[in-house]
Coordinates of C-alpha atoms and ligand atoms in Angstrom, one line a residue:
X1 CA 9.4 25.2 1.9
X2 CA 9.7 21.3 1.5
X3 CA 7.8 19.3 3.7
X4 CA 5.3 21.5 4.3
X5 CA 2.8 21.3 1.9
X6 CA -1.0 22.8 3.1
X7 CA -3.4 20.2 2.4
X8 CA -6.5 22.1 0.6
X9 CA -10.2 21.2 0.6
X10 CA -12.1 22.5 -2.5
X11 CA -15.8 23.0 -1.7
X12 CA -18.2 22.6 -4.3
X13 CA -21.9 22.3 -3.2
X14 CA -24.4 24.5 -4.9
X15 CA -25.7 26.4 -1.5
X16 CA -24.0 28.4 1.4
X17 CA -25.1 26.2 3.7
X18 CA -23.5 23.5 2.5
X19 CA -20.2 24.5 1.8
X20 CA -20.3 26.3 5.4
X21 CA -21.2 22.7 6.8
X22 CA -18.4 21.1 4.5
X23 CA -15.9 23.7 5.8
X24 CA -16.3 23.0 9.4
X25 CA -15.3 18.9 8.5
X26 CA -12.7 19.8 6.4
X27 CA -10.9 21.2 9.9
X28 CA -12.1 18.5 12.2
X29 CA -10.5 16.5 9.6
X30 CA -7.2 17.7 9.7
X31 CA -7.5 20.4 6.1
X32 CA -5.2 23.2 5.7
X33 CA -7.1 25.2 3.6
X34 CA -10.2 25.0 1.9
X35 CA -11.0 26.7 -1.6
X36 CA -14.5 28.1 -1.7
X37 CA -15.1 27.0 -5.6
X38 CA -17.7 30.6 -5.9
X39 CA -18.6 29.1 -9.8
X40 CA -20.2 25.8 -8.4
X41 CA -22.4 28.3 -6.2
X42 CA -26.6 27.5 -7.8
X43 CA -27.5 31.3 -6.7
X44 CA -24.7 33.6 -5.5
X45 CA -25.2 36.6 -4.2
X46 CA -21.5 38.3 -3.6
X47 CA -21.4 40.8 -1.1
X48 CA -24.2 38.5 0.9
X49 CA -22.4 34.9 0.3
X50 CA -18.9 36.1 1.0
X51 CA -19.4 37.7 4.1
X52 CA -21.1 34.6 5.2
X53 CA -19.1 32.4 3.9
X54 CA -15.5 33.9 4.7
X55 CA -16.5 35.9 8.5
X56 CA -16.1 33.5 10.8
X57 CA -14.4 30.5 8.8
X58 CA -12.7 28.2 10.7
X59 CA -10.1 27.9 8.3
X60 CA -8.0 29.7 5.7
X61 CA -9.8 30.5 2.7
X62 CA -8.9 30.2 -1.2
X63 CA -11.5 32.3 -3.2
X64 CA -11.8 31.0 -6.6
X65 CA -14.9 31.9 -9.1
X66 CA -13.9 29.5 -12.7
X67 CA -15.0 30.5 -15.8
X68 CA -15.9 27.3 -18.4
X69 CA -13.3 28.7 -20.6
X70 CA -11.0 27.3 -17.7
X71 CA -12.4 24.4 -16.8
X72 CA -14.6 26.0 -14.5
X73 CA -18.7 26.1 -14.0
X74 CA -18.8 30.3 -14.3
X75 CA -20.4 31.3 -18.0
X76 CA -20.6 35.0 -17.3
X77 CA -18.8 38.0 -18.1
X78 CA -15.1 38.9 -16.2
X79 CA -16.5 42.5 -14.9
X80 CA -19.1 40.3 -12.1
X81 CA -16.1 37.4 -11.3
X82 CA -13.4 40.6 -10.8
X83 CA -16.1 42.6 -8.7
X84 CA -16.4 39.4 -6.7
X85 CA -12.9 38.4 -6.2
X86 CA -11.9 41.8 -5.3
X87 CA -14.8 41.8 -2.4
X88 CA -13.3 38.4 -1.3
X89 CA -10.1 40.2 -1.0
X90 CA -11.8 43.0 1.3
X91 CA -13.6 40.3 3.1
X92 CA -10.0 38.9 4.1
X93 CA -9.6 36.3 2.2
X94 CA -6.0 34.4 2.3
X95 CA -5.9 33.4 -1.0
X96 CA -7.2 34.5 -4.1
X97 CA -7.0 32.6 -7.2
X98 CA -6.7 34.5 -11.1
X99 CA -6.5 32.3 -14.4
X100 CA -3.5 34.1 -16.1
X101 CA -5.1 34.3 -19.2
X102 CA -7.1 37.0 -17.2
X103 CA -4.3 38.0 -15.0
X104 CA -3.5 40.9 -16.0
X105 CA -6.7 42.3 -16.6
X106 CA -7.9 41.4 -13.1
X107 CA -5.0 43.3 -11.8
X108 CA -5.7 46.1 -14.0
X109 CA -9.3 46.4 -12.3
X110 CA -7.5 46.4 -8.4
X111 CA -5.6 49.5 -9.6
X112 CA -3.8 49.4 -6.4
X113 CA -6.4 48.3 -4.3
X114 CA -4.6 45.0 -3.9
X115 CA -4.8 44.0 -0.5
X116 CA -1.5 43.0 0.9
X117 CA -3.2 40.4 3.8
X118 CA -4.8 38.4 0.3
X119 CA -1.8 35.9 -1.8
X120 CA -2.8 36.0 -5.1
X121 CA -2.5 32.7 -7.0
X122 CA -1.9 33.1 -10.4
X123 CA -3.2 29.4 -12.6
X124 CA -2.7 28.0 -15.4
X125 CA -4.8 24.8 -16.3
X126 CA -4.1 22.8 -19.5
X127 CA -6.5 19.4 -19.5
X128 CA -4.9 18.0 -22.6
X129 CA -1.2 17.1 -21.8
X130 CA 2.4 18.4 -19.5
X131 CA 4.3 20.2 -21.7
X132 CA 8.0 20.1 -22.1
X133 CA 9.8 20.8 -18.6
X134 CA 11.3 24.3 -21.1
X135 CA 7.7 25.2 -21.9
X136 CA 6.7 24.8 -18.2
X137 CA 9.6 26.8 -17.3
X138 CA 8.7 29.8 -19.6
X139 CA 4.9 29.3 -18.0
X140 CA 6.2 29.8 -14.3
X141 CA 8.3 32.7 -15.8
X142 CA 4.8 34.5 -17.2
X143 CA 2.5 33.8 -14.0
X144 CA 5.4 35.6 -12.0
X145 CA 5.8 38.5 -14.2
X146 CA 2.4 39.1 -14.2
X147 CA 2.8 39.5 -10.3
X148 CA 1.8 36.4 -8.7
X149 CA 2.3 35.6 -5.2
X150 CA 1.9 31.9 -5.6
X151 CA 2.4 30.1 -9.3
X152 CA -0.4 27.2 -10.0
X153 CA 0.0 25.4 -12.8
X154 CA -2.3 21.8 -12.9
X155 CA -1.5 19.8 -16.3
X156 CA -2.8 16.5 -17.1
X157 CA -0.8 13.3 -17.3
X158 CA -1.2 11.4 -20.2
X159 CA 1.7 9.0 -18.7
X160 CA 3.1 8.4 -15.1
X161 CA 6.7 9.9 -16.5
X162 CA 5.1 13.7 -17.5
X163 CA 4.7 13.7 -13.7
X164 CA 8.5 14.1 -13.1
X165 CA 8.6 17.0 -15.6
X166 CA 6.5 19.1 -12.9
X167 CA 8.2 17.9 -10.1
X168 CA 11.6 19.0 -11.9
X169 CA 9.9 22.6 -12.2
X170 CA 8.7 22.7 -8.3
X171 CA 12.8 21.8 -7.2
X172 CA 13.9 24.9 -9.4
X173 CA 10.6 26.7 -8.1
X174 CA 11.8 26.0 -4.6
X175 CA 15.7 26.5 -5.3
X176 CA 14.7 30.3 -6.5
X177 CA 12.2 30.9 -3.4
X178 CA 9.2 30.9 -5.6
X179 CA 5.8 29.6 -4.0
X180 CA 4.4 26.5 -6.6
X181 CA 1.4 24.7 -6.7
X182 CA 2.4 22.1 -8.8
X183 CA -0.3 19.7 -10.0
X184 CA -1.2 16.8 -12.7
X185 CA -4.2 16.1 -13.1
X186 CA -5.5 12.4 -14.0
X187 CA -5.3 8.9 -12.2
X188 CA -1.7 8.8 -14.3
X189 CA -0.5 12.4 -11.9
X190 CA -1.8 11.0 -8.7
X191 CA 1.5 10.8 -7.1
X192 CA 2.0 15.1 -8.0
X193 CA -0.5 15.3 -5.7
X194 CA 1.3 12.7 -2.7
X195 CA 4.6 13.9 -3.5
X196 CA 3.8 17.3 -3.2
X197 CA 5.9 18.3 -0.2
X198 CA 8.8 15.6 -0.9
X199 CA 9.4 18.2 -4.4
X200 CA 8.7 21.6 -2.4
X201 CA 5.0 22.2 -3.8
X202 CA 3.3 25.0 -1.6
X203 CA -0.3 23.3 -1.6
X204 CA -2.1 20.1 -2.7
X205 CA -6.1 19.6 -3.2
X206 CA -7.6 16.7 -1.7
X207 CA -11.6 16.1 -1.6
X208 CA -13.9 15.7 1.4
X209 CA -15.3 12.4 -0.1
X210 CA -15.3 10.5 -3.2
X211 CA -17.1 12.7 -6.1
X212 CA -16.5 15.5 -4.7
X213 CA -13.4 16.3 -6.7
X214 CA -13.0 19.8 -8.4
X215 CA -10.4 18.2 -10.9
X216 CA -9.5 15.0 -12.0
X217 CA -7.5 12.6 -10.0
X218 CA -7.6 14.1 -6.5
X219 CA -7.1 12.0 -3.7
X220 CA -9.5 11.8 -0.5
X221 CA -8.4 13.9 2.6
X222 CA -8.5 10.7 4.5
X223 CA -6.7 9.0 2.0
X224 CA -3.8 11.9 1.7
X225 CA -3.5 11.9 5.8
X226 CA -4.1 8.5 6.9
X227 CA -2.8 6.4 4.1
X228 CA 0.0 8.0 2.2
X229 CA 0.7 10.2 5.7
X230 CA 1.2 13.6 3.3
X231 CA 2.0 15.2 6.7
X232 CA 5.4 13.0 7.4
X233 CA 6.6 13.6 3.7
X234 CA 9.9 15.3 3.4
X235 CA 12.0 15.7 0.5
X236 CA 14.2 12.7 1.6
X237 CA 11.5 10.5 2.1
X238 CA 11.9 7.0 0.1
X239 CA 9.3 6.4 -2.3
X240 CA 7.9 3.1 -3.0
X241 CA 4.8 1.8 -4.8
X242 CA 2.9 -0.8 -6.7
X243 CA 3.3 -1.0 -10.5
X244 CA 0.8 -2.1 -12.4
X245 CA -2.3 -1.4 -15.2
X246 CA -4.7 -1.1 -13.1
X247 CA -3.8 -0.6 -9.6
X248 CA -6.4 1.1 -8.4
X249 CA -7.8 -1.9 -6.5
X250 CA -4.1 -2.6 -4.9
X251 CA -4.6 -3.3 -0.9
X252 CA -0.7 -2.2 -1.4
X253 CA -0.8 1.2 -0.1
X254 CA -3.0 0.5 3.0
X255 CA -0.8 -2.9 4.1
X256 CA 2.4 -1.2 3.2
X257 CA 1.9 2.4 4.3
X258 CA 0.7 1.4 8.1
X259 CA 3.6 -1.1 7.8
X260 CA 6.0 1.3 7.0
X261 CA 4.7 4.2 9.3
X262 CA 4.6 0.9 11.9
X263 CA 8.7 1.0 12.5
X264 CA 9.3 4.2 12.2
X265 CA 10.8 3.9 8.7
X266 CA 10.7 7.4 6.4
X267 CA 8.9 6.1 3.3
X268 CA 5.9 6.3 1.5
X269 CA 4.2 3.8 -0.6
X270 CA 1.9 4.5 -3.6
X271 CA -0.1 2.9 -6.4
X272 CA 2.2 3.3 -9.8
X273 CA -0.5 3.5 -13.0
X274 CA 2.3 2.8 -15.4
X275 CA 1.9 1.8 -19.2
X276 CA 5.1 1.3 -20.3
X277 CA 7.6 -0.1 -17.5
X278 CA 11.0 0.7 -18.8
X279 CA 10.2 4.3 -19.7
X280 CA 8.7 4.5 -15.9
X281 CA 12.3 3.2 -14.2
X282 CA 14.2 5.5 -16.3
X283 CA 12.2 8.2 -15.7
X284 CA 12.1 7.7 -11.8
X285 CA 16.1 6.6 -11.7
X286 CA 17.0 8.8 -8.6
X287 CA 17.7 6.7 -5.6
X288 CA 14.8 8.4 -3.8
X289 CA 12.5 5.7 -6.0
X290 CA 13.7 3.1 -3.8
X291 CA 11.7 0.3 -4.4
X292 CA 8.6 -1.5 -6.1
X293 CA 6.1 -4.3 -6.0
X294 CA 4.6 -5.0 -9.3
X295 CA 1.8 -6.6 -10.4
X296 CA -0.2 -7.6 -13.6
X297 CA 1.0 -6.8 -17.1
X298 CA 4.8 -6.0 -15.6
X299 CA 6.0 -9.3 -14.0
X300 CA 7.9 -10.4 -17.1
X301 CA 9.1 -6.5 -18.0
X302 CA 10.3 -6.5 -14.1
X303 CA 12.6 -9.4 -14.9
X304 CA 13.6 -8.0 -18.2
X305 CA 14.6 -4.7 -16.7
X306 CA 16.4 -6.0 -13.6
X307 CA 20.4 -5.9 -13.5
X308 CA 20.0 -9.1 -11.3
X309 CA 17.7 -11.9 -10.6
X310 CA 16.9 -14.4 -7.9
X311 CA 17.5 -17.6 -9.2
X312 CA 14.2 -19.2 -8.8
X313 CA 12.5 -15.7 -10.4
X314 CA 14.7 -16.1 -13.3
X315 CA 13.1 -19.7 -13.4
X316 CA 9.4 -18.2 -13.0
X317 CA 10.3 -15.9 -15.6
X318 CA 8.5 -13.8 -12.9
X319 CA 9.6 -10.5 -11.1
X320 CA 7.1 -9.2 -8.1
X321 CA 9.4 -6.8 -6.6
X322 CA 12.2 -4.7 -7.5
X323 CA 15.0 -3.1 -5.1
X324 CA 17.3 -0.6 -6.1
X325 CA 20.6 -1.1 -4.1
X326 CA 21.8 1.5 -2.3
X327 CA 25.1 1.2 -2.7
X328 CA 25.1 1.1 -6.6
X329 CA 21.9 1.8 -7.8
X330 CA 21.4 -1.4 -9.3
X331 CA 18.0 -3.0 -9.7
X332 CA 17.2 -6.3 -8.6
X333 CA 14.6 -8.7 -9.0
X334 CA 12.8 -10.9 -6.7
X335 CA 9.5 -13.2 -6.8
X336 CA 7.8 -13.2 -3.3
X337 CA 5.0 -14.7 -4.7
X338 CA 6.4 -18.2 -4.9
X339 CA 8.1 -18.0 -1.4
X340 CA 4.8 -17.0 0.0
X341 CA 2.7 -19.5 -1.0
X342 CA 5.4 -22.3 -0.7
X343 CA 6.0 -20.9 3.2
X344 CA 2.4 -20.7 3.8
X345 CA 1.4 -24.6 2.6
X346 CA 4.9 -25.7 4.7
X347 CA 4.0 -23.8 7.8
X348 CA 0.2 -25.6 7.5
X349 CA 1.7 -28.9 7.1
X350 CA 3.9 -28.5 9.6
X351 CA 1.0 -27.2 12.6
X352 CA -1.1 -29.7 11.3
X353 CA 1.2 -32.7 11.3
X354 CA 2.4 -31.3 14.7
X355 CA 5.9 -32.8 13.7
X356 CA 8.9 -29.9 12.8
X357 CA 11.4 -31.6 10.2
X358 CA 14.5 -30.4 9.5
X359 CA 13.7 -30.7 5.7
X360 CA 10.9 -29.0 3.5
X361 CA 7.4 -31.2 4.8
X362 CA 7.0 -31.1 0.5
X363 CA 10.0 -33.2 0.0
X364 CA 9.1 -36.4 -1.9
X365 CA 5.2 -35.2 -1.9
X366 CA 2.8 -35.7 -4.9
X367 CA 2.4 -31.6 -5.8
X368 CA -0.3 -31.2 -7.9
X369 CA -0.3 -27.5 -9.5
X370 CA -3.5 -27.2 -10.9
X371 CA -3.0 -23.6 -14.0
X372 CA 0.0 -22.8 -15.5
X373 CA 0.5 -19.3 -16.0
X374 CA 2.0 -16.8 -13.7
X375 CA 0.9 -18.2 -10.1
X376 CA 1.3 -22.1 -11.6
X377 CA 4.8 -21.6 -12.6
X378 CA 5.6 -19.6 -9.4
X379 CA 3.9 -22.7 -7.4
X380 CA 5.5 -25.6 -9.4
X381 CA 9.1 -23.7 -9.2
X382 CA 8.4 -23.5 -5.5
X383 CA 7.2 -26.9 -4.7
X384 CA 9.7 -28.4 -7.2
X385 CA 13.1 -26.5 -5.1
X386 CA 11.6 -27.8 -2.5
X387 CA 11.9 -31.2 -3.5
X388 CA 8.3 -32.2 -3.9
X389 CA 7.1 -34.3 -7.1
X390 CA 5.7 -31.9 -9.2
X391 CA 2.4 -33.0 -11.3
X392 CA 0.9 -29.9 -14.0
X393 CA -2.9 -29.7 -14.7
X394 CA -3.9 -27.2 -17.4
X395 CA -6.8 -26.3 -19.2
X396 CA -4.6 -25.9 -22.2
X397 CA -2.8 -28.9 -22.1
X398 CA -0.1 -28.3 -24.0
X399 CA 0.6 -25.6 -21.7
X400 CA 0.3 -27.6 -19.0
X401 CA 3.5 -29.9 -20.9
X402 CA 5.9 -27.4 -21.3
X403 CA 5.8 -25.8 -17.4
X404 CA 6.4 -30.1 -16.8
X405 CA 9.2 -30.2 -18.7
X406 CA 10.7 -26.8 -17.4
X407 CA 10.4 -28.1 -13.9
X408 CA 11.2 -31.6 -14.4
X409 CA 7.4 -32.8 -13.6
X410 CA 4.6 -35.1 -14.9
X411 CA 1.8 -33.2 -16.8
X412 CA -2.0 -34.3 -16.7
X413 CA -5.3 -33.8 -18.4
X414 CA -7.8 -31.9 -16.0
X415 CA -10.2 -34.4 -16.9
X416 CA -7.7 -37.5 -15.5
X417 CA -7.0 -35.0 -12.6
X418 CA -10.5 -36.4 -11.5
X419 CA -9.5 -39.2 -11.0
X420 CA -5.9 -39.2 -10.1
X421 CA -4.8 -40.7 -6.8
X422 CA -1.5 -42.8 -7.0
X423 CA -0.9 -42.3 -3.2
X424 CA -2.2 -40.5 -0.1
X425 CA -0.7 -37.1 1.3
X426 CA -1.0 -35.2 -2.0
X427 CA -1.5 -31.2 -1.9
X428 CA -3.3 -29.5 -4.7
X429 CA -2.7 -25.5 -5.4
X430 CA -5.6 -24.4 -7.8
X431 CA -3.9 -21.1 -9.5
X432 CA -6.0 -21.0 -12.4
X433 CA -9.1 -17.9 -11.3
X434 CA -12.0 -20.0 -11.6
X435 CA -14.1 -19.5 -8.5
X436 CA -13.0 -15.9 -8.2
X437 CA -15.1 -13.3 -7.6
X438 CA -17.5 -12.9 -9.3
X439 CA -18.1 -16.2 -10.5
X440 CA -18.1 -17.5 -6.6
X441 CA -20.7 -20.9 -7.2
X442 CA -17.3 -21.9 -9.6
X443 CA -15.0 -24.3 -8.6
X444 CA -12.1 -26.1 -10.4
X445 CA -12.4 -29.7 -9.3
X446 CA -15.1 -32.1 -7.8
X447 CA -15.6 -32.0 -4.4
X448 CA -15.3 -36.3 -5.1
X449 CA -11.9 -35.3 -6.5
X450 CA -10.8 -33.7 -3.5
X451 CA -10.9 -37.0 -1.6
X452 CA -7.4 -37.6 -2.0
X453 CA -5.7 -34.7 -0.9
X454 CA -4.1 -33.7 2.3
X455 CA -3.9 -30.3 2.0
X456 CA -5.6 -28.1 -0.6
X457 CA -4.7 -24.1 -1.5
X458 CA -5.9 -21.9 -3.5
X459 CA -4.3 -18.6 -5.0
X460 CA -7.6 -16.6 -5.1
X461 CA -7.7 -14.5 -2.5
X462 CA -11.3 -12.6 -3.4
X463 CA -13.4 -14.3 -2.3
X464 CA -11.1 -15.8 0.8
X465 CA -12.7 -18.7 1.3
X466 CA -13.4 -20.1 -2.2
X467 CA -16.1 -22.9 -3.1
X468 CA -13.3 -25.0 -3.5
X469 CA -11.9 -24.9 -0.2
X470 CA -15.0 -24.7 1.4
X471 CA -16.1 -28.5 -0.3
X472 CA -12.2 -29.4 0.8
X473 CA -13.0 -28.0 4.6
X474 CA -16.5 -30.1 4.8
X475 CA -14.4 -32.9 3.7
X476 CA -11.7 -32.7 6.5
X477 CA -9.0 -31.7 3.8
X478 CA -6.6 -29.3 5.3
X479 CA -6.9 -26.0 3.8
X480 CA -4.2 -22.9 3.0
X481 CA -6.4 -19.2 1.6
X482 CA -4.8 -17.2 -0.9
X483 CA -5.2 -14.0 1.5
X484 CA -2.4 -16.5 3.5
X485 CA -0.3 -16.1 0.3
X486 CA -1.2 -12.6 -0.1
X487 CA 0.2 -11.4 3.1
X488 CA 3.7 -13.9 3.3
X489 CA 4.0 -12.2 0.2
X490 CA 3.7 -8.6 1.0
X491 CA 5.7 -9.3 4.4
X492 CA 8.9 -10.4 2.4
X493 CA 8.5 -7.5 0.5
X494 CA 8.4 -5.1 3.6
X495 CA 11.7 -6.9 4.3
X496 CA 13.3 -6.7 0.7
X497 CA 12.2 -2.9 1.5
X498 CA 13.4 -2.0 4.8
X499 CA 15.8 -4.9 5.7
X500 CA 13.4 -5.4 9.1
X501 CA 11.3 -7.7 10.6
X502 CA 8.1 -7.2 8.8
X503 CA 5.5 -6.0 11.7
X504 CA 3.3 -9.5 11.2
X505 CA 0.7 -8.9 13.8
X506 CA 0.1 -5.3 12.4
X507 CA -0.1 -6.6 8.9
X508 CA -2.3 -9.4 9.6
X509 CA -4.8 -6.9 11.2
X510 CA -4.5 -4.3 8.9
X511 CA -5.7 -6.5 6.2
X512 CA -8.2 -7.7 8.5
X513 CA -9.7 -4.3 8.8
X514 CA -10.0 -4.0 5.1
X515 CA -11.9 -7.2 4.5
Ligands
NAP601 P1 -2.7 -16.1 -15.5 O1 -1.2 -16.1 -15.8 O2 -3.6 -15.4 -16.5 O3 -3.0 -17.7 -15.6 C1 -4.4 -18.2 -15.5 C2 -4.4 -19.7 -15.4 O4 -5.8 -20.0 -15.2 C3 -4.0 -20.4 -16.7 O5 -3.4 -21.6 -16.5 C4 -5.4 -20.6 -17.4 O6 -5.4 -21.7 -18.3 C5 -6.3 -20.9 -16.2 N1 -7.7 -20.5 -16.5 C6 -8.2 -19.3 -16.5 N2 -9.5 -19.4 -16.7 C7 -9.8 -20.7 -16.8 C8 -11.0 -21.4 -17.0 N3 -12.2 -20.8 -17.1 N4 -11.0 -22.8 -17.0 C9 -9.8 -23.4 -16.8 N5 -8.6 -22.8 -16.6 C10 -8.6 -21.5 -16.6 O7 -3.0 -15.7 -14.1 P2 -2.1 -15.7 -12.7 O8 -1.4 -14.4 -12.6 O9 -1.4 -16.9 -12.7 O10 -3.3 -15.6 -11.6 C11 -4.1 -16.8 -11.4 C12 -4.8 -16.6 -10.1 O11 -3.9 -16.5 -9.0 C13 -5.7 -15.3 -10.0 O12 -6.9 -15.7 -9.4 C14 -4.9 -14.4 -9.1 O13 -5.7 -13.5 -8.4 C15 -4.2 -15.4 -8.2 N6 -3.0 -14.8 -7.6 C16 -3.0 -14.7 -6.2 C17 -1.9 -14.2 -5.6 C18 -1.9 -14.1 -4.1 O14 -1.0 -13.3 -3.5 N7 -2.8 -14.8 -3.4 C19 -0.7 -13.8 -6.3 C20 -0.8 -14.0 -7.7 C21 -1.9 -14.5 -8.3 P3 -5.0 -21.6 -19.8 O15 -3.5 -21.8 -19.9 O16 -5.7 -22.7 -20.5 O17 -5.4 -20.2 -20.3

């Protein structure tokens, strides 16, 4: 059963029409199934509606009529959902779908009249929490008593780690031949619903567009097939992802997926919703979970949780990507932040100088690190290894003294930052976000200030060209984009990840397309 997970559309328009219409995209767009959601249905007229809707589909269908009690839209009595379901089974319907709360009952009313060509899915939905992987166990044990062809059982994540309790129920599911649909609901269970055939799970729900979802936290079909290629997943498959609170907005699985799916390599790449990052890596400790970037609030739990640490990410106090070695299953940490912007001002200098020196082109340069949190330290770290003379600006200064003194540099007021100029060929790397999106007009220095750069970079990456780099620009200061950091950044992940080549072109291209 693993690896092949069918990939199910629920329809839920109000008319006929429309969910025949939304049927016939689900299969141009590559669905396995769709479930025909009879409760969302404005007027429904059974015998009438079914045969329409289930003669000539183009697909396999899931009948499924949902009371409130359940989570559905259906307020009625059982007698007119049983009468109905039972019709969808004489209309041929693959799959028909029972709460268990009703199971028996409903099975009670077929009094043998169960058709044999119909699987009936037996569910259980519980919208609070996951319970205990025992409690779970006992609940897989009822819905197959009762007679179910297929077990469903959709909880709700409350945190990323109730997700692996599910999946440890679909591997014994699987082990003992049982059909599972296997699901948590929630932005937290999104990766029940990606993983699905990697941990056996007979069918996962993904929706025709955004807003169309019949239960929280299901993905877009285009999303499942074309992103997080649901198709290729097989229970060896690596498992990699961003970590982070929120991630929702991560560019991650886009760049990193078609990366990935670029070389050949077997892995999958996902966005991690995690609140509490040690409870996540000890929950996820299998060697399958082979890797992670992570992002804003986890950079400093990264480096507390890894077994080893680059040396300059120690420094940073900074961890933006996590490996778990094969060979031991240790973790270690790494900061490609810092090596992607440092690489992407040296590169500049270099093209624009025209000369290539055997040293760093930021040896012996004024380096003026304008912010001092996470970006600034990575930067001034960066800059300083490289040799360059390190100069901190801060909004709070004394902030601004202390990353000076850990890397050995000169700290300055932003105010005398205006006027600073001791020499010619300094670079400037704004980290702090003003000028970001939304606030676009902002900018963190004078365009007179600029003057007396060489080269100016900025971290922001939304919008790419920022005001301040545009002023630099119309001055004739050389410029470096934080979307240059971005992807030097993501490419030495890809090859922390795979131990290949990162595909550049591909990666530059893909992140074109998203822009
Ligand atoms: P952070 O740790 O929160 O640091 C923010 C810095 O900006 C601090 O030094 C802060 O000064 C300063 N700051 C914030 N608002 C300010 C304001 N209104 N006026 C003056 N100073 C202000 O953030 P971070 O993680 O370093 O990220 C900073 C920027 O870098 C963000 O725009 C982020 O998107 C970008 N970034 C880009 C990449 C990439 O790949 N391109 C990677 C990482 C980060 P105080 O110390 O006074 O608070």
């Amino acid at each position: 059963m693993a690896g092949v997970s069918l990939v199910c559309v629920p329809l839920v328009a109000k008319s006929v029409e429309q969910m025949l219409s939304e049927m016939a995209t689900a299969k141009v767009r590559g669905a396995d199934v769709v479930e025909i959601r009879l409760d969302h249905l404005a007027s429904f007229e059974p015998r009438r509606d079914l045969d329409l809707l289930l003669r000539n589909r183009p697909l396999p269908a899931l009948v499924t009529y949902r009371p409130k009690w359940e989570g559905g839209e259906y307020e009625g009595d059982d007698g007119r959902r049983f009468e109905a379901l039972f019709l969808a089974m004489e209309f041929g319907a693959d799959y028909v779908d029972i709460e268990l709360k009703v199971a028996q009952e409903f099975l009670d009313y077929l009094s043998g009249k169960r058709q044999d060509r119909t699987k009936l899915i037996v569910s259980s939905h519980n919208y609070q929490s996951t319970p205990s992987t025992e409690d779970l166990s006992s609940l897989v044990a009822r819905i197959q008593a009762v007679g179910a062809d297929i077990v469903k059982i959709a909880t709700t994540a409350v945190d990323i780690v109730d997700v692996a309790r599910m999946f440890e129920v679909m591997v014994h599911c699987q082990e003992q031949q049982v059909p599972m649909i296997g699901l948590v609901m929630g932005e937290r269970g999104l990766i029940s619903r990606i993983l699905c055939p990697k941990f056996g799970g007979y069918l996962t729900f993904a929706t025709l567009s955004v807003g169309k979802e019949s239960a929280p936290g299901q993905p877009t079909l285009s999303d499942l097939l074309d992103i997080y290629n649901i198709k290729q997943i097989r229970a060896d498959t690596k498992v990699y992802g961003i970590v982070g609170k929120p991630v929702g907005h991560s560019k991650g699985p886009i760049l990193h997926g078609a990366a990935f799916r670029s070389v050949g390599y077997d892995a999958v790449y996902l966005p991690l919703l995690v609140d509490d990052f040690a409870s996540f890596l000890h929950t996820y400790s299998s060697p399958d979970f082979a890797g992670f970037s992570v992002t804003m609030p986890h950079k400093e739990a990264a480096l507390a949780c890894s077994d080893e640490v680059d040396p300059i990410a120690k420094y940073i106090g900074a961890v933006n990507t996590l490996i778990k070695r094969p060979s031991d299953g240790k973790l270690i940490g790494y900061n490609t932040d810092y090596t992607g912007a440092i690489s992407a001002i040296e590169t500049t200098l270099q093209g624009s100088s025209g000369k290539v020196s055997a040293g760093s082109p930021l040896a012996d340069k004024v380096f003026v690190v304008l912010g001092a949190g996470g970006a600034g330290k990575a930067l001034a770290y960066g800059a300083k290894e490289k040799g360059a003379r390190v100069v901190i600006a801060n909004r709070t200064y004394e902030r601004a003294k202390e990353l000076a003194n850990l890397v050995g540099g000169q700290p300055i007021s932003l105010a005398d930052l205006e006027n600073f100029h001791p020499e010619e060929g300094m670079i400037l790397a704004n980290t702090t976000s003003i000028g970001m999106h939304p606030n676009i007009h902002d900018t963190p220095l004078s365009k007179q200030a600029l003057k007396s750069y060489a080269l100016v970079f900025d971290a922001i990456y939304n919008p790419v060209v920022t005001r301040l780099l545009r002023e630099a620009e119309e001055l004739g200061v050389t410029i470096v984009t934080g979307m240059e950091m971005f992807i030097r950044q993501a490419m030495g992940q890809f090859e922390l990840f795979t131990g290949l080549p990162a595909p550049e072109k591909l990666m530059r291209d893909t992140l074109l397309s998203m822009q």
